[in-house]
Amino acid sequence: MMMRTSTFRQRLVSSISALAAGLVVASTAGAAWAAEVADALDALSRDTVVSERVSLKALGITTPISLAGIDARYDVYLPIPADVPLQSPNLSLDARYLRGDGGRTTFVVYLDGSAVSARSFRSDEGNAGLDIGVDSAARPGGFVRLGLAWSSSVARELCEEARTIGDILEVSPDTYLDYSYDASAVTTISSAWTALRQDVSLLIANGTLDRRSYDTAWRLGLALERAGKRVQITKLPAVGDTIDLNGIVVPQGLRTVPAFAALVGEGRHTIASEAEIGALLLLGPPSLRPRVAVSDDALSSQIKTAIDALGSQVLQVDPEAQEGFSALIRSRGKLEADQAHEVALSHLSGRPVIVVEPDAGAAAAGLFDTLWRATAQAQRLIVNQVQPPVIGGNIVPLGDLTGAAGNIDLLDRGQWSASIDLASALADGKVPDEINLQVSAAPGATDTRPVVSVFFNDYLLGASRLDAHGQPERIKVRVPDYALLPRNVVRVDFRRQPSSNHCRETPSSFPAAVLPDSYLTLGPAPAARDFVGLLPRLSGGASLFVPEQWLSRPAETLSTIIHIADAGGVSPERARIEFAAAAVTPTEPFIAFDTAVKGSSDIVQVDGDRLILSDRGGRVFYDVAGLRDVAVVRSATGVAGSPPGLIYQSIGQQTLQVAEPFRLSRGNLAVLGPRGVLVHVDTNAPVVDKDAASPLDTIAQFKPEDLTGVARERPALFWGVLGVVVALFLIVLLRARRARRRSDQRQ
């Protein structure tokens, strides 16, 4: 009996010892897990490095850059954060060459004006790519300037004829710049703007947006598009949404927290809790990296709910992690903008985010205009009113439209350009009517005079030979209606024949300039019978009519408004938005989105996925059903006295998602697809331009003093024709004298 009792006691003591050891091990493991959580939170809060890649394709260069000739050059400005040092910047240049004509070829690469690579090629074709490090110094301008120079020539007696067409260098759009930077070094709204990628995610709350937030979102999106960005509307994820786990990196120390553990893996995942949304906000997956946000009450509440839910899970795993979690939220999980009319710099997912209050949309859009954005040298601003100044009168100096100097070193060709945005610079429906240029050029090495050509939106409007004596010379051209667009570019192209005196001299450049007293003359917009006449009228105080139900689908419908407003030249600062539940009666130029307009013609009829188009006489010329991924937009002149506008109509159940910006350049009707305009149609009868001069008018208006211009422009032709005329006159005179003598002899 005593032996059994002793054995029982030994077993009991052994069991208690094992249990105690297990508890110690479990306690030690729990402490280790807790320590790992705290360390991971601390490491994540200190991780402020942002890595970016900017490619030529992202900048809109979708075809290879082709260089050929004696001296071909091309500059590309790669955007980076302004005044922020870079970390490990590297340029990967993807290029190839063809050497069909032989001779000497040289390829030089410049970075910020300094040559970093120079090579000569001897094979018939080959790879010209390279990887090269870039200086990490901060750049106030916010750009790395990539310069490409290609020279190809063959040995000939006349150096100026040593041009080749078979020696070509092509730089691929896949060329890119990789770099990283410390997000904490971005300290102002202005520098945060320069840190924006070409593809910008604009964050809004999930669910139905209120009217102010919707209004602010489309204005910010339009301002971004006008700045050359591509806007993606991103709504905050909600429980039940499906996300892609690819690209999400969860630190090992946080995988004991259920919300973080749920995001480990690949493929699709359905969000199961608010805590998982909080984890997504802190980790910053590729699908949730906003750079601009509309900070309304709904978004702030949704973010707070998600972060609080995540915090509860973290504290359950490690009650001592409160301080580390709070530090993490301050650096990576908070959008701070809580004052009226406020624009602020904040950080989410370790990246800088520009946060805009819902009542600051119009002023914020004005602040981000090219003219004013450099003034945002603060972390918080109260923007009550920001608009570009409206140019008064009918004279616009070209120097006011561009900050670029007009001086050009001209070897054989040089260009100068200026941009005119009707929405920001002009008002009252005025458009460019006439271009008055003052140019000058220095004498060259030969008597061949340089030629200057004037382009407006790539239309050649006029050209002239210059005297090239270093004095101002005036060129005046008229701007036709068909050349007008919401954003216009005046381009002045100089060309001169280089000379080397039969290889005894090296061809050198000579200066030319577009002088500051060059100007545009404005005139009234053409009649609003088509897109050309309508778009200038939308650049002022236009009205946007949007269906009420679009508020419940902001992620789909906002992009439609942004792209149509961009194509229409609408001003994000001056336009007004109205939410309509029935047909509307506009009182000013307008754009109506899936909204009936009283008094408009019915040349477009939509019935589900069926589209019917007819002319003004009611004759149907297009009737097709079963359409997908298309929409139609048309100009509307309405009844007599009503304002003109654009009417956009969706076809089918889904709202068309346009991926790229487009132009409404001709006609009065356009069918749209995912990549922009599929077809332009003009249902109006042709209209004769009464201002256009006929050939008979030209003959009737000829004046003798016009011969002076002929003598100056073509002296050889002038004197040759004059000599022929004098010779004919003398021949006629001699024959008349002979005839008179014969008559006298007969008498």
XYZ file of C-alpha atoms in Angstrom:
747
model
C 0.000 0.000 0.000
C 2.814 2.346 0.896
C 4.543 1.531 -2.420
C 1.406 2.478 -4.396
C 1.116 5.788 -2.505
C 4.759 6.586 -3.171
C 4.382 5.817 -6.879
C 1.279 8.002 -7.103
C 3.106 10.894 -5.450
C 6.019 10.554 -7.850
C 3.689 10.593 -10.852
C 1.826 13.625 -9.481
C 5.042 15.535 -8.900
C 6.230 14.617 -12.403
C 2.955 15.802 -13.976
C 3.026 19.085 -12.075
C 6.627 19.654 -13.136
C 5.775 18.961 -16.777
C 2.780 21.312 -16.617
C 4.889 24.032 -15.049
C 7.544 23.568 -17.703
C 4.876 23.800 -20.409
C 3.502 26.975 -18.911
C 6.994 28.441 -18.792
C 7.586 27.508 -22.436
C 4.210 28.934 -23.478
C 4.879 32.099 -21.519
C 8.307 32.409 -23.102
C 6.852 31.852 -26.602
C 4.105 34.396 -25.950
C 6.667 36.916 -24.781
C 8.750 36.213 -27.866
C 5.728 36.673 -30.149
C 4.872 39.914 -28.373
C 8.435 41.141 -28.765
C 8.321 40.270 -32.471
C 5.095 42.267 -32.903
C 6.564 45.312 -31.153
C 9.766 45.108 -33.188
C 7.838 44.707 -36.452
C 5.627 47.705 -35.665
C 8.685 49.801 -34.876
C 10.456 48.730 -38.084
C 7.370 49.442 -40.184
C 6.935 52.925 -38.701
C 10.579 53.740 -39.512
C 10.316 52.410 -43.081
C 9.691 55.628 -45.021
C 11.572 54.761 -48.213
C 9.436 54.956 -51.364
C 10.633 53.240 -54.546
C 9.451 54.446 -57.939
C 9.988 53.703 -61.621
C 9.222 56.224 -64.358
C 9.365 54.992 -67.954
C 9.105 56.792 -71.262
C 5.903 54.865 -71.927
C 4.381 56.224 -68.706
C 5.239 59.739 -69.905
C 3.188 59.212 -73.067
C 6.051 58.245 -75.400
C 4.520 55.075 -76.806
C 6.614 54.732 -79.985
C 10.413 54.540 -80.298
C 12.365 57.796 -80.445
C 14.130 57.731 -83.818
C 17.307 59.777 -84.368
C 19.069 60.119 -87.727
C 21.314 62.606 -89.499
C 24.464 64.588 -88.851
C 23.370 66.018 -85.495
C 20.081 64.649 -84.108
C 19.199 65.465 -80.503
C 16.304 64.695 -78.198
C 15.674 65.677 -74.574
C 13.364 63.858 -72.154
C 12.454 65.269 -68.741
C 11.973 62.455 -66.217
C 9.925 63.681 -63.213
C 11.223 63.176 -59.671
C 10.322 64.808 -56.325
C 11.630 68.378 -56.241
C 14.244 69.302 -53.613
C 14.414 65.703 -52.359
C 17.656 63.649 -52.487
C 17.367 60.378 -54.389
C 18.516 56.963 -53.247
C 20.145 54.529 -55.698
C 18.884 56.223 -58.887
C 19.652 54.219 -62.011
C 18.844 54.765 -65.678
C 18.126 51.725 -67.846
C 18.336 52.812 -71.491
C 16.810 50.409 -74.021
C 18.061 51.307 -77.504
C 19.239 49.779 -80.781
C 20.991 51.084 -83.876
C 21.040 50.395 -87.623
C 24.077 51.326 -89.708
C 22.983 50.772 -93.278
C 25.037 53.590 -94.837
C 28.250 52.899 -92.945
C 30.415 55.892 -92.166
C 30.985 57.300 -88.709
C 28.313 57.039 -86.008
C 28.424 58.455 -82.484
C 25.897 58.109 -79.662
C 26.197 60.409 -76.638
C 24.002 60.271 -73.514
C 23.653 63.322 -71.268
C 22.210 63.581 -67.767
C 21.297 67.085 -66.628
C 23.499 68.510 -69.372
C 26.625 66.482 -68.543
C 27.847 63.770 -70.910
C 27.905 60.395 -69.144
C 28.414 58.036 -72.097
C 29.845 58.328 -75.619
C 30.147 55.378 -77.998
C 30.847 54.718 -81.657
C 29.405 51.706 -83.494
C 30.953 49.742 -86.356
C 28.565 46.808 -86.851
C 25.637 46.976 -89.253
C 23.190 46.742 -86.346
C 23.236 46.054 -82.649
C 22.237 46.901 -79.103
C 22.870 50.470 -77.926
C 21.321 50.079 -74.475
C 23.088 50.680 -71.182
C 22.536 50.850 -67.416
C 24.095 53.846 -65.739
C 23.955 55.396 -62.294
C 22.425 58.832 -61.802
C 23.567 61.559 -59.432
C 21.489 61.355 -56.239
C 21.555 65.107 -55.542
C 18.259 66.931 -55.014
C 16.968 68.841 -58.038
C 14.916 72.004 -57.452
C 13.180 71.673 -60.815
C 11.844 68.189 -60.108
C 13.307 66.599 -63.261
C 16.231 64.506 -64.437
C 17.006 65.722 -67.952
C 17.956 62.849 -70.247
C 19.704 64.071 -73.385
C 20.219 61.866 -76.446
C 22.578 62.874 -79.273
C 23.221 60.855 -82.441
C 25.611 61.767 -85.229
C 26.051 59.917 -88.500
C 28.028 61.003 -91.556
C 29.870 59.474 -94.502
C 33.050 60.743 -96.158
C 32.043 63.039 -99.034
C 33.525 66.145 -100.556
C 30.573 68.376 -99.675
C 30.166 68.151 -95.920
C 26.703 69.674 -95.880
C 25.495 66.766 -98.065
C 26.849 64.041 -95.757
C 23.415 63.104 -94.494
C 22.314 59.493 -94.309
C 18.961 57.754 -94.056
C 20.225 54.276 -93.203
C 22.071 55.131 -89.979
C 19.385 55.261 -87.299
C 19.240 55.081 -83.519
C 15.972 54.035 -81.857
C 15.284 54.476 -78.140
C 12.525 52.205 -76.825
C 9.598 53.472 -74.722
C 10.625 50.780 -72.212
C 13.558 52.970 -71.130
C 13.094 53.818 -67.448
C 14.562 55.527 -64.387
C 14.519 53.663 -61.067
C 14.933 55.637 -57.858
C 13.955 55.740 -54.200
C 13.462 58.614 -51.788
C 12.659 59.208 -48.136
C 8.994 60.166 -47.804
C 9.790 62.162 -44.662
C 11.878 64.510 -46.850
C 8.690 65.592 -48.660
C 7.630 68.447 -46.398
C 5.456 70.720 -48.565
C 2.372 70.359 -50.731
C 4.387 71.610 -53.692
C 7.056 68.914 -53.332
C 4.331 66.291 -52.795
C 2.846 67.324 -56.146
C 6.188 66.789 -57.882
C 6.404 63.360 -56.213
C 3.186 62.232 -57.920
C 3.514 59.377 -60.363
C 2.088 59.604 -63.870
C -0.697 57.242 -62.762
C -2.298 58.920 -59.756
C -4.717 57.172 -57.412
C -7.441 59.517 -56.093
C -8.933 58.081 -52.888
C -12.607 58.507 -51.968
C -14.841 56.912 -49.328
C -16.632 53.682 -50.163
C -20.376 53.752 -50.694
C -22.453 56.706 -51.877
C -20.617 60.039 -51.930
C -22.204 63.251 -50.773
C -22.519 66.054 -53.317
C -19.618 68.153 -52.035
C -17.187 65.233 -52.087
C -18.301 64.199 -55.575
C -17.877 67.788 -56.768
C -14.373 68.029 -55.296
C -13.330 64.644 -56.710
C -14.097 65.491 -60.351
C -12.378 68.889 -60.047
C -9.206 67.343 -58.611
C -9.279 64.608 -61.242
C -9.610 67.163 -64.044
C -6.765 69.274 -62.616
C -4.561 66.163 -62.540
C -5.462 65.251 -66.133
C -4.655 68.792 -67.260
C -1.231 68.385 -65.629
C -0.559 65.317 -67.780
C -1.404 62.690 -65.142
C -3.636 59.646 -65.527
C -6.226 59.514 -62.770
C -7.581 56.331 -61.233
C -10.528 56.730 -58.867
C -9.950 54.410 -55.887
C -12.588 53.800 -53.249
C -11.592 52.622 -49.785
C -12.098 48.830 -49.590
C -15.072 47.525 -47.618
C -15.820 44.212 -45.924
C -16.832 41.756 -48.639
C -14.690 43.340 -51.368
C -12.225 41.136 -53.230
C -8.581 42.188 -53.431
C -5.407 40.859 -55.047
C -2.817 39.626 -52.525
C 0.024 39.666 -55.055
C 2.568 42.313 -54.150
C 1.559 42.546 -50.471
C 4.542 42.016 -48.164
C 3.585 41.182 -44.566
C 6.488 41.416 -42.066
C 7.173 38.113 -40.326
C 6.693 39.631 -36.878
C 3.125 40.742 -37.663
C 1.852 37.407 -38.932
C 0.647 36.449 -35.447
C -1.971 39.218 -35.727
C -5.053 37.704 -37.460
C -5.679 40.677 -39.780
C -2.104 40.653 -41.074
C -2.037 36.856 -41.284
C -5.112 36.914 -43.550
C -3.151 38.941 -46.122
C -0.319 36.425 -46.470
C -0.358 34.514 -49.731
C -1.214 35.049 -53.392
C -4.301 35.256 -55.557
C -7.691 36.748 -54.714
C -8.924 37.328 -51.167
C -12.279 38.461 -49.788
C -11.976 40.994 -46.970
C -13.544 39.494 -43.848
C -13.149 42.234 -41.221
C -12.526 45.932 -40.659
C -9.158 45.018 -39.137
C -8.015 43.655 -42.497
C -8.824 47.033 -44.082
C -6.665 48.669 -41.413
C -3.825 46.271 -42.215
C -4.128 47.125 -45.922
C -3.904 50.843 -45.150
C -0.676 50.349 -43.199
C 0.988 47.955 -45.649
C 0.087 49.880 -48.817
C -0.508 47.150 -51.432
C -0.199 48.119 -55.121
C -3.987 48.455 -55.394
C -4.208 50.906 -52.468
C -1.509 53.547 -52.771
C -3.410 56.841 -52.966
C -1.533 60.068 -53.634
C -4.521 62.444 -53.464
C -7.572 62.042 -51.213
C -10.921 63.757 -50.649
C -11.032 63.846 -46.854
C -14.732 63.972 -46.024
C -16.371 62.761 -42.814
C -17.240 59.395 -44.370
C -13.646 58.610 -45.371
C -12.237 59.744 -42.011
C -14.781 57.614 -40.148
C -14.114 54.544 -42.296
C -10.346 54.822 -41.818
C -10.724 55.326 -38.050
C -12.997 52.281 -37.755
C -10.520 50.108 -39.648
C -7.500 51.314 -37.657
C -9.288 50.898 -34.313
C -10.300 47.332 -35.213
C -6.720 46.496 -36.151
C -5.437 48.090 -32.949
C -7.680 45.833 -30.867
C -6.206 42.729 -32.500
C -2.639 43.985 -32.046
C -3.178 44.687 -28.336
C -4.704 41.252 -27.824
C -1.492 39.689 -29.103
C 0.794 42.180 -27.333
C -0.747 44.465 -24.688
C 2.570 46.345 -24.492
C 2.468 47.363 -28.181
C 0.214 50.390 -27.670
C 3.010 52.941 -27.988
C 4.509 51.322 -31.083
C 1.114 51.017 -32.760
C 0.318 54.689 -32.063
C 3.657 55.726 -33.586
C 2.893 53.601 -36.639
C -0.501 55.261 -37.103
C 1.049 58.726 -36.885
C 3.526 57.905 -39.662
C 1.501 55.638 -41.965
C -2.203 55.590 -41.162
C -3.712 59.048 -40.852
C -5.160 61.596 -43.276
C -5.071 64.936 -41.506
C -7.252 67.719 -42.901
C -10.018 68.902 -40.634
C -10.430 72.631 -41.278
C -12.727 74.261 -43.804
C -11.109 74.976 -47.206
C -7.968 73.098 -46.164
C -5.384 71.411 -48.366
C -2.801 69.470 -46.362
C 0.126 67.101 -46.726
C -0.287 63.806 -44.890
C 1.085 60.257 -45.101
C -0.674 56.965 -45.723
C 1.068 53.612 -46.212
C 4.371 55.426 -45.823
C 3.754 57.657 -48.862
C 2.957 61.376 -49.088
C -0.708 62.117 -49.777
C -2.291 65.461 -50.683
C -5.509 65.711 -48.665
C -8.308 68.075 -49.736
C -11.380 69.037 -47.751
C -14.707 68.643 -49.638
C -15.388 72.395 -49.650
C -11.973 73.237 -51.161
C -12.359 71.512 -54.535
C -12.496 74.519 -56.879
C -9.756 76.452 -55.069
C -7.537 73.354 -54.803
C -7.899 72.751 -58.549
C -6.770 76.341 -59.105
C -3.842 75.864 -56.714
C -2.636 72.883 -58.741
C -2.678 74.871 -61.981
C 0.761 75.368 -63.544
C 0.768 79.040 -62.571
C 0.201 78.621 -58.820
C 1.342 75.164 -57.721
C 4.909 76.283 -56.915
C 3.482 78.661 -54.286
C 2.234 75.766 -52.117
C 5.358 75.910 -49.942
C 3.701 74.702 -46.751
C 2.329 71.544 -45.158
C -1.124 73.056 -44.609
C -2.967 75.749 -46.541
C -6.398 77.355 -46.285
C -7.441 77.981 -49.895
C -10.393 80.341 -50.108
C -10.056 81.378 -53.760
C -7.426 80.428 -56.356
C -7.935 81.034 -60.078
C -5.681 81.958 -62.977
C -6.037 85.617 -63.928
C -8.351 86.158 -66.877
C -6.647 87.989 -69.704
C -8.517 91.184 -70.514
C -8.667 92.809 -73.927
C -7.894 91.174 -77.237
C -4.078 91.160 -77.127
C -2.188 88.291 -75.445
C 1.641 88.533 -75.389
C 3.119 85.136 -76.170
C 5.706 85.750 -73.465
C 2.898 85.537 -70.870
C 2.043 82.002 -72.001
C 5.481 80.439 -71.622
C 8.434 80.948 -69.351
C 10.851 79.592 -71.948
C 13.318 81.952 -73.583
C 12.815 82.578 -77.281
C 16.504 82.280 -78.230
C 17.622 79.366 -80.423
C 21.065 78.295 -81.637
C 20.261 77.299 -85.189
C 22.450 74.907 -87.166
C 19.882 73.533 -89.587
C 16.637 73.395 -87.593
C 15.242 74.802 -84.346
C 11.834 75.119 -82.691
C 10.074 77.365 -80.192
C 6.569 76.781 -78.818
C 3.956 78.232 -76.469
C 0.743 76.696 -75.090
C -2.658 78.370 -74.812
C -5.280 76.796 -72.546
C -8.685 78.270 -73.352
C -10.087 77.105 -70.011
C -7.490 78.842 -67.843
C -6.198 81.782 -69.870
C -9.138 83.114 -71.877
C -12.751 83.902 -71.087
C -15.983 85.177 -72.613
C -15.739 82.695 -75.478
C -12.715 84.386 -77.047
C -10.330 82.367 -79.186
C -7.011 83.042 -80.955
C -7.757 84.827 -84.226
C -4.358 86.002 -85.456
C -0.713 85.337 -84.595
C 1.667 88.292 -84.823
C 5.283 87.205 -84.514
C 8.386 89.310 -84.158
C 11.404 87.178 -85.052
C 15.042 87.861 -85.783
C 17.967 85.844 -87.086
C 21.680 86.501 -87.449
C 23.309 86.307 -90.900
C 24.589 82.882 -91.867
C 27.664 81.763 -93.758
C 25.815 81.671 -97.098
C 23.391 83.880 -98.992
C 20.622 81.293 -98.571
C 18.112 82.863 -96.222
C 16.549 80.951 -93.310
C 12.896 79.955 -93.497
C 10.505 80.357 -90.574
C 7.253 78.354 -90.486
C 4.330 78.943 -88.114
C 2.242 75.989 -86.898
C -0.915 76.043 -84.804
C -1.824 72.612 -83.392
C 0.399 71.076 -86.098
C -1.395 72.948 -88.903
C 1.008 74.936 -91.084
C -0.516 78.420 -91.235
C 2.274 80.405 -92.846
C 5.954 80.539 -93.776
C 8.418 83.168 -94.925
C 12.075 83.698 -95.790
C 13.904 85.986 -93.395
C 16.336 88.714 -94.363
C 18.510 87.491 -91.453
C 20.215 90.800 -90.715
C 19.778 90.595 -86.942
C 16.820 92.996 -86.874
C 13.172 92.268 -85.951
C 10.983 90.976 -88.769
C 7.212 90.623 -88.503
C 5.148 87.608 -89.567
C 1.359 87.656 -89.338
C -0.905 84.631 -89.881
C -4.617 84.084 -89.366
C -5.851 81.183 -87.195
C -8.664 79.280 -88.957
C -11.550 77.864 -86.980
C -10.714 74.250 -87.798
C -7.360 74.508 -85.994
C -8.836 75.439 -82.588
C -8.714 73.043 -79.617
C -9.259 73.457 -75.856
C -5.461 73.399 -75.414
C -3.525 74.921 -78.285
C 0.158 74.964 -79.173
C 1.855 77.652 -81.271
C 5.065 76.301 -82.788
C 7.639 78.363 -84.676
C 10.019 76.287 -86.793
C 13.309 77.769 -88.057
C 15.316 76.119 -90.842
C 18.523 77.208 -92.517
C 21.026 75.533 -94.842
C 24.283 74.732 -93.003
C 27.495 75.487 -94.866
C 31.043 74.207 -94.436
C 32.741 75.800 -97.471
C 33.555 72.447 -99.087
C 34.884 70.889 -95.861
C 37.296 73.739 -95.191
C 35.128 74.886 -92.273
C 33.082 73.137 -89.614
C 29.352 74.005 -89.861
C 28.410 76.194 -86.909
C 25.113 77.438 -85.515
C 23.771 80.981 -85.700
C 21.304 82.592 -83.281
C 17.621 83.136 -84.000
C 14.863 84.321 -81.684
C 11.143 84.785 -81.173
C 10.998 88.235 -79.579
C 8.939 89.069 -76.458
C 6.672 91.541 -78.266
C 5.088 88.719 -80.280
C 1.403 88.426 -79.472
C -1.935 86.785 -80.205
C -4.985 88.705 -81.316
C -8.228 87.321 -79.911
C -11.604 87.256 -81.582
C -15.081 85.853 -80.960
C -15.537 82.102 -81.119
C -17.105 80.685 -84.288
C -20.769 79.734 -84.346
C -21.572 76.837 -82.006
C -22.783 74.517 -84.756
C -20.129 71.869 -84.061
C -17.395 70.940 -81.580
C -15.023 73.634 -82.860
C -17.506 76.414 -82.142
C -18.809 74.914 -78.911
C -15.636 74.114 -76.967
C -14.453 77.731 -76.461
C -17.805 78.530 -74.838
C -17.381 75.724 -72.291
C -14.122 77.209 -70.979
C -15.942 79.807 -68.888
C -18.719 79.250 -66.368
C -20.190 76.042 -67.752
C -22.780 73.859 -65.992
C -22.391 70.098 -65.606
C -25.665 68.158 -65.227
C -25.177 64.760 -63.567
C -27.863 62.183 -62.643
C -28.530 61.787 -58.928
C -27.935 58.031 -59.136
C -24.336 58.600 -60.222
C -23.547 59.539 -56.607
C -23.937 55.865 -55.672
C -21.396 54.765 -58.326
C -18.567 57.290 -57.979
C -15.703 54.961 -58.917
C -17.321 54.313 -62.329
C -18.883 57.668 -63.143
C -16.255 60.157 -61.959
C -13.760 59.058 -64.605
C -16.420 59.652 -67.286
C -17.009 63.211 -66.089
C -13.266 63.893 -65.889
C -12.514 62.723 -69.441
C -15.516 64.413 -71.080
C -14.866 67.666 -69.196
C -11.211 67.491 -70.222
C -12.112 66.986 -73.886
C -14.611 69.847 -73.653
C -12.092 72.322 -72.234
C -14.099 72.860 -69.035
C -12.438 74.922 -66.314
C -12.245 72.980 -63.005
C -12.190 76.295 -61.124
C -15.144 78.053 -62.797
C -17.574 75.282 -63.776
C -20.599 74.314 -61.665
C -22.131 70.892 -61.118
C -25.841 70.198 -60.665
C -27.429 66.859 -59.823
C -30.583 66.295 -61.843
C -33.499 63.917 -61.389
C -35.427 65.034 -64.500
C -34.964 66.924 -67.763
C -33.052 70.190 -67.394
C -33.259 73.642 -68.975
C -29.729 75.104 -69.162
C -29.142 78.832 -68.779
C -25.451 78.780 -69.804
C -23.137 76.507 -71.848
C -23.372 73.012 -70.422
C -22.475 69.326 -70.478
C -25.327 66.918 -69.735
C -24.416 63.372 -68.655
C -27.229 60.877 -69.265
C -29.643 63.732 -68.600
C -32.412 64.877 -70.948
C -32.146 68.494 -72.138
C -35.338 70.332 -73.000
C -35.409 71.710 -76.523
C -32.503 69.646 -77.879
C -32.798 67.836 -81.201
C -33.255 64.064 -81.374
C -30.544 63.134 -83.873
C -29.338 60.573 -81.289
C -31.672 57.940 -79.848
C -30.538 55.320 -77.342
C -32.635 52.328 -76.317
C -30.621 50.022 -74.060
C -27.779 48.711 -76.224
C -29.321 50.095 -79.423
C -28.047 53.308 -81.025
C -29.942 55.215 -83.732
C -28.351 58.199 -85.493
C -30.138 60.497 -87.922
C -29.419 63.751 -89.722
C -31.217 67.046 -89.226
C -33.830 66.010 -91.774
C -34.760 62.947 -89.716
C -33.184 60.403 -92.093
C -31.667 57.486 -90.148
C -28.143 56.575 -91.250
C -27.105 54.284 -88.350
C -29.282 51.794 -86.432
C -27.415 49.048 -84.552
C -28.295 47.013 -81.445
C -26.088 44.868 -79.201
C -23.409 47.524 -78.722
C -20.938 47.266 -75.839
C -18.250 49.576 -74.432
C -19.380 52.582 -76.451
C -21.028 55.924 -75.749
C -22.017 58.921 -77.847
C -21.400 62.632 -77.329
C -22.806 65.428 -79.481
C -23.006 69.177 -79.613
C -26.433 70.680 -79.001
C -27.483 74.129 -80.151
C -31.029 73.723 -78.848
C -33.897 76.012 -79.733
C -33.440 79.678 -80.587
C -31.961 81.616 -77.687
C -30.921 78.576 -75.630
C -27.220 78.084 -74.785
C -25.142 75.463 -76.611
C -23.685 72.424 -74.907
C -22.520 68.817 -75.033
C -24.841 65.865 -74.438
C -23.261 62.572 -73.336
C -25.301 59.367 -73.522
C -24.301 55.926 -72.261
C -25.196 52.876 -74.349
C -26.065 49.691 -72.499
C -26.082 49.029 -68.774
C -22.428 49.801 -68.014
C -20.884 53.267 -67.943
C -18.081 53.515 -70.497
C -14.600 53.634 -68.930
C -12.311 55.726 -71.147
C -8.666 54.886 -70.465
C -6.971 57.717 -72.366
C -7.594 61.431 -72.974
C -9.091 62.340 -76.330
C -10.062 65.337 -78.468
C -13.361 66.457 -79.937
C -11.854 68.122 -82.971
C -14.408 68.100 -85.792
C -18.025 67.386 -86.594
C -20.896 67.647 -84.141
C -21.175 64.001 -83.051
C -18.647 61.433 -81.849
C -18.917 57.770 -80.892
C -16.563 56.932 -78.022
C -14.810 53.713 -77.033
C -12.391 52.709 -74.258
C -9.502 54.452 -76.057
C -11.330 57.624 -77.007
C -13.075 58.697 -80.203
C -13.988 55.862 -82.566
C -15.569 58.058 -85.239
C -16.451 61.729 -85.821
C -19.644 62.592 -87.707
C -20.905 65.948 -89.017
C -24.680 65.916 -89.493
C -24.772 69.599 -90.447
C -24.739 70.883 -94.023
C -21.445 72.414 -95.188
C -21.138 76.130 -94.479
C -19.149 78.426 -96.765
C -16.612 80.602 -94.953
C -17.601 84.120 -95.976
C -14.233 85.455 -94.840
C -12.302 83.220 -97.243
C -11.017 85.126 -100.270
C -11.657 83.716 -103.755
C -9.006 83.708 -106.511
C -10.874 86.549 -108.282
C -10.770 88.580 -105.076
C -7.027 88.012 -104.899
C -6.557 89.269 -108.455
C -8.818 92.260 -107.866
C -6.920 93.184 -104.713
C -3.475 93.022 -106.364
C -1.559 96.279 -106.048
C 1.548 97.423 -107.929
C 3.438 97.815 -104.673
C 3.117 94.049 -104.171
C 5.921 93.730 -106.733
C 8.268 95.015 -104.042
C 7.670 91.853 -102.038
C 8.332 89.689 -105.108
C 11.582 91.541 -105.782
C 12.673 90.989 -102.191
C 11.596 87.352 -101.891
C 12.670 86.128 -105.379
C 15.092 88.610 -106.963
C 16.198 86.280 -109.779
C 12.607 85.593 -110.811
C 11.699 89.283 -110.571
C 14.548 90.531 -112.763
C 14.096 87.656 -115.204
C 10.404 88.414 -115.695
C 11.136 92.141 -115.917
C 13.792 91.481 -118.585
C 11.385 89.378 -120.635
C 8.723 92.093 -120.424
C 11.191 94.793 -121.539
C 12.441 92.601 -124.422
C 8.892 91.950 -125.618
C 8.141 95.655 -125.401
C 11.215 96.485 -127.513
C 10.328 93.824 -130.099
C 6.802 95.195 -130.409
C 8.198 98.732 -130.711
C 10.663 97.733 -133.464
C 7.975 95.917 -135.427
C 5.719 98.941 -135.164
C 8.471 101.171 -136.536
C 9.134 98.788 -139.450
C 5.450 98.656 -140.271
C 5.283 102.454 -140.250
C 8.311 102.736 -142.584
C 6.796 100.268 -145.053
C 3.570 102.227 -145.011
C 5.441 105.485 -145.700
C 7.403 103.903 -148.591
C 4.196 102.667 -150.241
C 2.690 106.105 -150.019
